[in-house]
Short mmCIF file of C-alpha atoms in Angstrom, two decimals:
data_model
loop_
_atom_site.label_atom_id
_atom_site.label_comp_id
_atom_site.label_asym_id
_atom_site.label_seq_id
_atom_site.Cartn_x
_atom_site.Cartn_y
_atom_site.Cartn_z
CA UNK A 101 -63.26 -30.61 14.50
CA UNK A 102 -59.96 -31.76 12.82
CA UNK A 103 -56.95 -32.35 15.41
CA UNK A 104 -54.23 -29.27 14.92
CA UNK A 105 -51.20 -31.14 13.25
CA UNK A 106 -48.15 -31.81 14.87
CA UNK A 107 -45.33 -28.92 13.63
CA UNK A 108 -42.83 -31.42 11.76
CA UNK A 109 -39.66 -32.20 12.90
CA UNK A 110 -36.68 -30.42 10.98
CA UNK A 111 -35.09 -32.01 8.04
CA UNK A 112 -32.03 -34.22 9.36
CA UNK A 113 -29.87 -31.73 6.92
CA UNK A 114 -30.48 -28.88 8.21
CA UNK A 115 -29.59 -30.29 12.15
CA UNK A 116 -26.65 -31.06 10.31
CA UNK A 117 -26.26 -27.63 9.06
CA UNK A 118 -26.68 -25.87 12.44
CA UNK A 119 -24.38 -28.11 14.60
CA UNK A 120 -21.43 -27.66 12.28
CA UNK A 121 -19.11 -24.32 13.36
CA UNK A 122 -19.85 -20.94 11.98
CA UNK A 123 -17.95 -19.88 8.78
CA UNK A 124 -15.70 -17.26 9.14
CA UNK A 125 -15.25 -14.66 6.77
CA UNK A 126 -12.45 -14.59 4.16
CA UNK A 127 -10.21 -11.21 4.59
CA UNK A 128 -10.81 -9.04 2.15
CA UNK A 129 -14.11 -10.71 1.03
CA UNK A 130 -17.08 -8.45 -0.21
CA UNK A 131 -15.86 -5.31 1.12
CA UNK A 132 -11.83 -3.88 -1.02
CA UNK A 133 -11.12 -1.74 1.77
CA UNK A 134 -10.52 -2.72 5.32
CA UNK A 135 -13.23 -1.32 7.78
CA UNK A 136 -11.79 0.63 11.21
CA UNK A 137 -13.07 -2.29 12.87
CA UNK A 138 -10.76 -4.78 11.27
CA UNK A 139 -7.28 -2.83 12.36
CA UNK A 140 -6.01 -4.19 14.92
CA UNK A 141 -5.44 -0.51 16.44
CA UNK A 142 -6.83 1.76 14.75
CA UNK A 143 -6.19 5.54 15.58
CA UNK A 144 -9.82 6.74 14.59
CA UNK A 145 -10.91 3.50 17.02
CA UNK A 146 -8.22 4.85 19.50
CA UNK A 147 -10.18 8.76 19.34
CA UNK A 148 -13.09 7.80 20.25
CA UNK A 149 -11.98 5.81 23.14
CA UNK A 150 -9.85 8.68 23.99
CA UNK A 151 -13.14 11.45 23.58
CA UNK A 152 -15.14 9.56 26.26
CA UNK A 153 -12.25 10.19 28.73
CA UNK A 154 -12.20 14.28 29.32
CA UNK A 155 -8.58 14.26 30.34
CA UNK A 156 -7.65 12.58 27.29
CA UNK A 157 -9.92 14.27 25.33
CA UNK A 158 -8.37 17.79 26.55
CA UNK A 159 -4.90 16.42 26.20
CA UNK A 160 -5.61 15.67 22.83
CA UNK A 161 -6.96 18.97 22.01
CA UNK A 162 -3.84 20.47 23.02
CA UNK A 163 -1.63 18.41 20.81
CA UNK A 164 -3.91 19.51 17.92
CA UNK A 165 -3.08 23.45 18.30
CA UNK A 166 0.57 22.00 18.55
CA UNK A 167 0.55 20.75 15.16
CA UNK A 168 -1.29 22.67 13.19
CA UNK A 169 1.18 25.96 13.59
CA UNK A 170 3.69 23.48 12.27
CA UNK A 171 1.86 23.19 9.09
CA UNK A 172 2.26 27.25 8.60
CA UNK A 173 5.81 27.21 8.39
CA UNK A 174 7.87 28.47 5.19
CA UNK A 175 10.77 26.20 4.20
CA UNK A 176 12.92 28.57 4.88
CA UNK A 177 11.82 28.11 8.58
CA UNK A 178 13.29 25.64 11.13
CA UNK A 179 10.13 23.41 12.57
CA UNK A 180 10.00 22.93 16.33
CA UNK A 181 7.56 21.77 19.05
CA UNK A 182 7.62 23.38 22.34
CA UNK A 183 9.01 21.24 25.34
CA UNK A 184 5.01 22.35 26.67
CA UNK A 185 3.56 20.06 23.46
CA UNK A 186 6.26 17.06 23.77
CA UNK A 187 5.38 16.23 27.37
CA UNK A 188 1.49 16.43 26.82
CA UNK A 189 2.63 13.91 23.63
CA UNK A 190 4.54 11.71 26.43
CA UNK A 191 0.96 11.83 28.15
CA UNK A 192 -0.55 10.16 25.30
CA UNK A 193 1.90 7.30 24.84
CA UNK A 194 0.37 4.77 27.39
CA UNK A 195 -3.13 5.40 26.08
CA UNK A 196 -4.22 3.60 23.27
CA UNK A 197 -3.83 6.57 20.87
CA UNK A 198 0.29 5.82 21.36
CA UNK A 199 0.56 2.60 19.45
CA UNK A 200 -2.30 3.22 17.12
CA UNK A 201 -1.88 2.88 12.91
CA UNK A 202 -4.02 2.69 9.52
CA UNK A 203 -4.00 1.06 6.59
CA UNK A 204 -3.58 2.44 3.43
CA UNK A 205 -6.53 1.20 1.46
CA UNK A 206 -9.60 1.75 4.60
CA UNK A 207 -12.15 4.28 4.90
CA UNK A 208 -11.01 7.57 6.00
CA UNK A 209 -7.11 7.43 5.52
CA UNK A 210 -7.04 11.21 6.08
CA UNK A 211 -8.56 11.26 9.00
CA UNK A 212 -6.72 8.73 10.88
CA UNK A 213 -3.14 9.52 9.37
CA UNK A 214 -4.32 13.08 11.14
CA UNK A 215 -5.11 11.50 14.04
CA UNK A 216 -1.27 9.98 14.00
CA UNK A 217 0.47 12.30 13.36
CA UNK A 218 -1.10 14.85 16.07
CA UNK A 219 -0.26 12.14 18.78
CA UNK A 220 2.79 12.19 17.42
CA UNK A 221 4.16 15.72 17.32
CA UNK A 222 8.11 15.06 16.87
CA UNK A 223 8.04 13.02 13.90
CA UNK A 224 6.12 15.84 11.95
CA UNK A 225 9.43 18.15 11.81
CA UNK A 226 11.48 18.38 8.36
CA UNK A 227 14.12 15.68 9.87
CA UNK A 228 13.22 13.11 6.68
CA UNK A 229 14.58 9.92 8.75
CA UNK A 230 10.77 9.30 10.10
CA UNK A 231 11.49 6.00 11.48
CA UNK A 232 7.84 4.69 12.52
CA UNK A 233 5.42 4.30 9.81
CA UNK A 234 1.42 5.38 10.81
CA UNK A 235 0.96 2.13 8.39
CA UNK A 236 0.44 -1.49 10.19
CA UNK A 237 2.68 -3.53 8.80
CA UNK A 238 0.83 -6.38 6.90
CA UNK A 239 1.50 -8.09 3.71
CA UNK A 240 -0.88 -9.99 1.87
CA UNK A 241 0.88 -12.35 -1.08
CA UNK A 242 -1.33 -14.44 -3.72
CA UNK A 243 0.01 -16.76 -6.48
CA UNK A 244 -0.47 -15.24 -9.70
CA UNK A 245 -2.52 -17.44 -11.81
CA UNK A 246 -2.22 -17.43 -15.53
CA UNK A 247 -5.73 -17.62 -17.30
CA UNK A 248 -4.87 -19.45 -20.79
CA UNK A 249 -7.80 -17.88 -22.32
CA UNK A 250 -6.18 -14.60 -21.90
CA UNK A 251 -2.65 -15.78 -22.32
CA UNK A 252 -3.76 -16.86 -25.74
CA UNK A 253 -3.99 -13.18 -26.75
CA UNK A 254 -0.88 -12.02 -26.23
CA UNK A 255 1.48 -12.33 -28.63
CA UNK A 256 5.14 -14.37 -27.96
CA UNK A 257 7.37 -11.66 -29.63
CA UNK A 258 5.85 -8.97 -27.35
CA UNK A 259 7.91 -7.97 -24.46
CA UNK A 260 7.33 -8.53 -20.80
CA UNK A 261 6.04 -4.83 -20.28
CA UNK A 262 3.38 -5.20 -23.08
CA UNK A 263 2.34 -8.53 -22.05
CA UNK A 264 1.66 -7.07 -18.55
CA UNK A 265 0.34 -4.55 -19.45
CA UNK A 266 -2.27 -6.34 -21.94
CA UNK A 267 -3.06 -8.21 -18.56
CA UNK A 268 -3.87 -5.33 -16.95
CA UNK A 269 -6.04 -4.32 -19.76
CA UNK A 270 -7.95 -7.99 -19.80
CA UNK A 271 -8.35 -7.22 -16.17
CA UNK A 272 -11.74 -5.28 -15.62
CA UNK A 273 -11.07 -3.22 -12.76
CA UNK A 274 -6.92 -3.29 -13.72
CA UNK A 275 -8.31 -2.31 -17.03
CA UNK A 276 -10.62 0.55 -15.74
CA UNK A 277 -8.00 1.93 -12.93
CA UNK A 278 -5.24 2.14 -15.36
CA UNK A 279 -7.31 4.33 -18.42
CA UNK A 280 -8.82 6.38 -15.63
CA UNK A 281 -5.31 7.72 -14.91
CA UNK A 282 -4.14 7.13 -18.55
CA UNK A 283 -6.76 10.06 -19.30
CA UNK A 284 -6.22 12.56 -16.73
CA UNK A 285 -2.56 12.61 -17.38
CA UNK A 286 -2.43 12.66 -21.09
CA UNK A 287 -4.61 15.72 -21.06
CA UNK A 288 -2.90 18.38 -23.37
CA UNK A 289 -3.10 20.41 -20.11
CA UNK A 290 -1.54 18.78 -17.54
CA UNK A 291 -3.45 18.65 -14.38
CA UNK A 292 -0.53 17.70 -12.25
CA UNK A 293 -2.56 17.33 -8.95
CA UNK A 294 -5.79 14.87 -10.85
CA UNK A 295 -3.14 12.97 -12.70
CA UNK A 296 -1.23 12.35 -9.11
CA UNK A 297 -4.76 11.51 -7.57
CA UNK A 298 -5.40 9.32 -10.33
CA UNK A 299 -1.97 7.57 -9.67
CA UNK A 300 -2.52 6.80 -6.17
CA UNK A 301 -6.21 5.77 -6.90
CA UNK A 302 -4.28 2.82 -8.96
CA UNK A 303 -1.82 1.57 -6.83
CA UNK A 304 -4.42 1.55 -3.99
CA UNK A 305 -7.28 -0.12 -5.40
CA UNK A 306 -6.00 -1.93 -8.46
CA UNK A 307 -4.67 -5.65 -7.02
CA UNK A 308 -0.98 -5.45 -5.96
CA UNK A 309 -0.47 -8.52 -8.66
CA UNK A 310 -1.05 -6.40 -11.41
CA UNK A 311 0.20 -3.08 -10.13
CA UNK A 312 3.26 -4.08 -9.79
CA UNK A 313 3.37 -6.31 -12.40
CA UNK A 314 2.71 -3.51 -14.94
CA UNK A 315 5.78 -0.97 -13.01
CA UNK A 316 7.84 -3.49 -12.75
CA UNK A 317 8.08 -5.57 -15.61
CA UNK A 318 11.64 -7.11 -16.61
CA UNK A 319 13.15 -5.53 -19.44
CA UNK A 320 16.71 -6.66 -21.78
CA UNK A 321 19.38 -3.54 -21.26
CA UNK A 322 19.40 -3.97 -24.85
CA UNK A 323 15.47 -3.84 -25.51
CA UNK A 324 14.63 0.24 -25.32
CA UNK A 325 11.42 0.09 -26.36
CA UNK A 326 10.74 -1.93 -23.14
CA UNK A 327 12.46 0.00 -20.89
CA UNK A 328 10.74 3.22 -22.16
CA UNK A 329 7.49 2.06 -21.55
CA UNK A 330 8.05 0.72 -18.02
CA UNK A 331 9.56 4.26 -17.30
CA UNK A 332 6.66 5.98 -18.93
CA UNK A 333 4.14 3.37 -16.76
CA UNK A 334 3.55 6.28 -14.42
CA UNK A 335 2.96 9.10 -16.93
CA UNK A 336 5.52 11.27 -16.19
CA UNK A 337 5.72 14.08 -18.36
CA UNK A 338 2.41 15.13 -16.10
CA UNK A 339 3.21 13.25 -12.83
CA UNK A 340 6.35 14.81 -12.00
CA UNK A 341 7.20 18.13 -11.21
CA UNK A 342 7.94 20.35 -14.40
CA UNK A 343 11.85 21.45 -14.36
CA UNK A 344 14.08 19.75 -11.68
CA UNK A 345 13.16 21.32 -8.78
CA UNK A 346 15.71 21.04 -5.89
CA UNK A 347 15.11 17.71 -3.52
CA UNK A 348 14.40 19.90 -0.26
CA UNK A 349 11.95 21.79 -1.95
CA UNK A 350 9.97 18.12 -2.63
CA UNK A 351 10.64 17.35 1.07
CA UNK A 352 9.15 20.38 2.29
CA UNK A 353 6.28 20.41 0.18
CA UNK A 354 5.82 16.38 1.30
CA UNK A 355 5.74 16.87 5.05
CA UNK A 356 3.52 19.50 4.43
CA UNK A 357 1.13 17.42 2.93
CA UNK A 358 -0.07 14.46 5.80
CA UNK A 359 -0.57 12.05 3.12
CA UNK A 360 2.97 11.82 1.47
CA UNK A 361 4.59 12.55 4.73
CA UNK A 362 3.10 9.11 6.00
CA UNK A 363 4.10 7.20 3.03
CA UNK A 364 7.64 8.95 3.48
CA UNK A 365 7.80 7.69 6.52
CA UNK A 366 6.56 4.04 5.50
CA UNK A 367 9.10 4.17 2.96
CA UNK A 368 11.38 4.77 4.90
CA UNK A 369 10.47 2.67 8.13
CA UNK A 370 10.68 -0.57 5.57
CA UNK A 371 13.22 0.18 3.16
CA UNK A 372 15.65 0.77 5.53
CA UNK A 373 19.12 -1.03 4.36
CA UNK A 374 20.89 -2.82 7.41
CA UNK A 375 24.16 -3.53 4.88
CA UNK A 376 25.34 -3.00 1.43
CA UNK A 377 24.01 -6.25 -0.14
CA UNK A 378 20.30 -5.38 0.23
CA UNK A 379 19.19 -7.15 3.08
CA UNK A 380 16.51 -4.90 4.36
CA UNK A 381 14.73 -4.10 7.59
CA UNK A 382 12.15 -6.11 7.07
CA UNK A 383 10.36 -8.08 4.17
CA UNK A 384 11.35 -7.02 0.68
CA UNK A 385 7.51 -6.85 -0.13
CA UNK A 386 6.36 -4.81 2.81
CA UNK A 387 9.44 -2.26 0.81
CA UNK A 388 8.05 -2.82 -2.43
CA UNK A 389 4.13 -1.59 -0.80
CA UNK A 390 6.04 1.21 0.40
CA UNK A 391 7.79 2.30 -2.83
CA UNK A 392 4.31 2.10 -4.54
CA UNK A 393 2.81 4.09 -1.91
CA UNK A 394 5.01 7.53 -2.58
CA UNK A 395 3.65 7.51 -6.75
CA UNK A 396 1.43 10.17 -7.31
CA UNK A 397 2.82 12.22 -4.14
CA UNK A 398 5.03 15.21 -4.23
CA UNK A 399 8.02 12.44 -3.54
CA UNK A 400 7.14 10.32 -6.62
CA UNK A 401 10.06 8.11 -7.77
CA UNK A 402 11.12 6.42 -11.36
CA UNK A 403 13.34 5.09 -13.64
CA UNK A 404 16.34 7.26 -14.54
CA UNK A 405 16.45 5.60 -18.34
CA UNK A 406 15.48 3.04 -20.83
CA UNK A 407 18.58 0.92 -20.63
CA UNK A 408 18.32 -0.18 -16.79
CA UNK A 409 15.99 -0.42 -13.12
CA UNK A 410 17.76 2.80 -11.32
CA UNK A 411 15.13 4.75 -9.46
CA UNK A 412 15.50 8.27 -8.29
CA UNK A 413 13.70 11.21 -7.52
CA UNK A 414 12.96 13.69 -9.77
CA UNK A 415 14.99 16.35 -8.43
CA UNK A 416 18.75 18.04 -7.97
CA UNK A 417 20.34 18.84 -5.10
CA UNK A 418 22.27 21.87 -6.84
CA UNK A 419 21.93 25.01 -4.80
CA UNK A 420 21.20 23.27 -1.39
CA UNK A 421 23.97 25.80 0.13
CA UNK A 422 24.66 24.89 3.94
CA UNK A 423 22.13 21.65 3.59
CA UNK A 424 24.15 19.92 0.32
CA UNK A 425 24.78 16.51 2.66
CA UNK A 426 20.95 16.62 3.90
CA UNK A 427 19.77 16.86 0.20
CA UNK A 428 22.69 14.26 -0.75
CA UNK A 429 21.40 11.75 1.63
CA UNK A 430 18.14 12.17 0.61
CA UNK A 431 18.56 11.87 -2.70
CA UNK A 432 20.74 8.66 -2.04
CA UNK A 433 17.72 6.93 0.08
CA UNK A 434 16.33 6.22 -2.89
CA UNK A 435 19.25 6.34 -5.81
CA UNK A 436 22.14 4.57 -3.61
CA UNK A 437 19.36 2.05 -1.39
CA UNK A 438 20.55 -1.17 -1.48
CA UNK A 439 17.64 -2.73 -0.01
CA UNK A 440 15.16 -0.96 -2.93
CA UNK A 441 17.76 -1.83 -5.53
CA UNK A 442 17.44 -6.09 -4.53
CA UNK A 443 13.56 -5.88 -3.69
CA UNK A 444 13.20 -4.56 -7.25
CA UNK A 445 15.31 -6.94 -8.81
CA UNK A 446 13.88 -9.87 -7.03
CA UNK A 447 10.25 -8.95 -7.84
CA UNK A 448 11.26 -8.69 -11.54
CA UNK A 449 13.01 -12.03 -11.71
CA UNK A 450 9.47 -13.49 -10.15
CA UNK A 451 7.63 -11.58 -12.78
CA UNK A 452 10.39 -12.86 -15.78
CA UNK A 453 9.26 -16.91 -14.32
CA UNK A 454 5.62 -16.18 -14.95
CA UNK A 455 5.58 -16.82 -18.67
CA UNK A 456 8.14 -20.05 -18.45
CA UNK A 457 6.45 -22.02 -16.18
CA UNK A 458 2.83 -23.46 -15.59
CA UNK A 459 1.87 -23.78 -11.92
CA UNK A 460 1.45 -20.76 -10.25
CA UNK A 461 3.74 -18.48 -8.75
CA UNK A 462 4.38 -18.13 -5.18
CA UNK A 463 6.93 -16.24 -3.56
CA UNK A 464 8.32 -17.17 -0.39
CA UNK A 465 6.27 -16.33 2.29
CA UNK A 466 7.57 -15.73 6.00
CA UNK A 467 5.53 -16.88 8.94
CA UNK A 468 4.47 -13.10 9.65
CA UNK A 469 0.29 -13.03 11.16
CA UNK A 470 -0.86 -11.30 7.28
CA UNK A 471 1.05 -15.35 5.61
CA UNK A 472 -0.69 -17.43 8.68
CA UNK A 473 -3.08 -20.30 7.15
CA UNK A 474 -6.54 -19.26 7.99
CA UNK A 475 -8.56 -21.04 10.58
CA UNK A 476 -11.40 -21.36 8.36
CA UNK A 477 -9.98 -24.87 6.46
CA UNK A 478 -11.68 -27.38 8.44
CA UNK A 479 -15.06 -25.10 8.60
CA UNK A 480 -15.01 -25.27 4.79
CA UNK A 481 -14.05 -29.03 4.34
CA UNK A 482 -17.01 -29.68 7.13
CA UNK A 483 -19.78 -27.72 5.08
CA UNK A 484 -18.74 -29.21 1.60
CA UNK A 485 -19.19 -32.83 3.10
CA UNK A 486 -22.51 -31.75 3.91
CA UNK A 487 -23.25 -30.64 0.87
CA UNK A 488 -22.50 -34.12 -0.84
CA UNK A 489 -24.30 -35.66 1.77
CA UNK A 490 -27.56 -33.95 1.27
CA UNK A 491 -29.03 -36.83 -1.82
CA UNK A 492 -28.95 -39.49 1.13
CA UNK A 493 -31.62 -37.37 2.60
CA UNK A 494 -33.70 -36.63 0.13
#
């Protein structure tokens, strides 16, 4: 009877394999929109806690018959909350529903942006000065890199605007994103609402490298073909509203809506001017995610002309009555913002380098937890000399 055979030991490569340190994930990697898990405090995360806690739970309840006969109101109506709902709110602020956000590109935006803004009853009324964003407040920066193989199609007497654009095109899912909208809003009937959801599909999912890139692209005050198609980059002979409806009206019909009242309020949380030289709240890209984030909502800026970068809003405030300074400053938050004005101008004079010079990119990058180096360096360095160290074993 033969002798059972002794199991054999392991390879020495693969004990070398299991004692070195688990490989973290990259952010971002295998999965374009964060999970609720990976928020830090997310407010669909923060329900559920706060449903397996019946006082809570009923408290929450509550604050969600508060809200919704806000959403009833005609503009002509002043929004209030009862004294009642604000100190059932006040309940909710040491739980963990009080200091809870979302992120703009994860599953079930909706959902938790409802969440927010029923926790948070006062910041729903028409007052437009929402000063806490429902967003977290991450940035995530990447060098641009310049592929020569597609920099060798683009011609050198096209303008910066084309050449993006052409990027954007050579750019699979750029490419995709950016006809996808190109087609619902060139439709000889506009379909204001698809060509808005088409809009915001873009600037969410399409890489914030060539998003912004392709809106704004530095043009010569001289060069008008330029200028004209960076201010026709957001299609908006559909994605605008038809006439020039009066700025309140767009307000109204924005806090109405719990999508573009959140990105209102982001914009407005993180381009806040402290002085008249554009220094802003906080960094000028966390602005710039903002200012992306109102396009294809009721509050959708642009380019006033060809010949320079002014933004405004599509709107007048002629015929505001007794609210004329409301609609004024309004209107000024984004025509008259200082901080807007310099973030703009300092992302196109990044995007005018990108042509002249050979090395990638950067821009300076703050020590903020989104810019940190990531802890998986050494991990990596450890696996790839075990990878060139595998032929000694064999």
């Amino acid at each position: 009877m033969a002798r059972p055979r002794n199991p054999l030991p392991p390879p020495p490569v693969l004990l070398l394999l299991l004692l070195l340190p688990p490989l973290p994930l990259l952010p971002g990697a295998g999965d374009p929109f964060p999970t609720e898990g990976r928020l830090m405090n997310n407010c669909i995360q923060a329900r559920k806690k706060c449903q397996a806690d019946p006082t809570c739970n009923a408290t929450y309840n509550h604050l969600k018959s508060c809200t919704s006969s806000l959403s009833t109101l005609s503009p002509a109506e002043e929004p209030s909350v009862s004294e009642d709902c604000l100190e059932v709110a006040q309940r909710l602020r040491n739980s963990s529903l009080g200091s809870c956000t979302c992120q703009r590109r994860m599953k079930n935006q909706t959902a938790c942006l409802d969440i927010y803004w029923t926790v948070h009853p006062a910041r729903s009324l028409g007052d437009y000065e929402l000063d806490v964003s429902p967003y977290e407040d991450t940035v995530t920066r990447k060098p641009w890199k310049m592929n020569p193989n597609k920099l060798k199609k683009l011609k050198p007497d096209w303008d910066l605007c084309l050449k993006f654009a052409m990027l954007c095109t050579l750019n699979g899912k750029c490419g995709r994103l950016r006809k996808a909208y190109g087609e619902a809003c060139s439709r000889p009937r506009c379909q204001r609402h698809t060509c808005q959801r088409q809009l915001r599909t873009f600037f969410e999912k399409a890489s914030e490298l060539h998003a912004q890139s392709l809106l704004l692209c530095p043009c010569a005050p001289s060069d008008l073909g330029c200028g004209q198609r960076r201010r026709n980059t957001i299609a908006p002979s559909c994605a605008l509203p038809a006439g020039t409806p009066n700025c309140l009206e767009l307000l109204h019909r924005c806090l109405s809506d719990v999508l573009c009242r959140s990105r209102l309020a982001d914009f407005q949380t993180y381009c806040h001017p402290v002085d008249g030289r554009g220094t802003c709240a906080t960094d000028k890209s966390r602005c710039l995610l903002a200012y992306t984030g109102l396009i294809g909502t009721a509050m959708t800026p642009n380019f006033v002309s060809n010949v320079n970068a002014s933004i405004a809003l599509s709107c007048t405030c002629r015929g505001s009555g007794n609210l004329q300074e409301e609609c004024e400053q309004l209107e000024a938050s984004f025509s008259h913002n200082s901080c807007l004005t310099e973030a703009i101008a300092a992302k196109m004079r990044l995007h005018s380098q990108l042509f002249s010079q050979a090395l990638p990119v950067k821009e300076h990058q703050k020590n903020s937890p989104a810019l940190r180096p990531q802890p998986w360096g050494s991990s990596l360095f450890s696996f790839t000399l075990a990878l060139i160290l595998l032929p000694s074993f064999w």
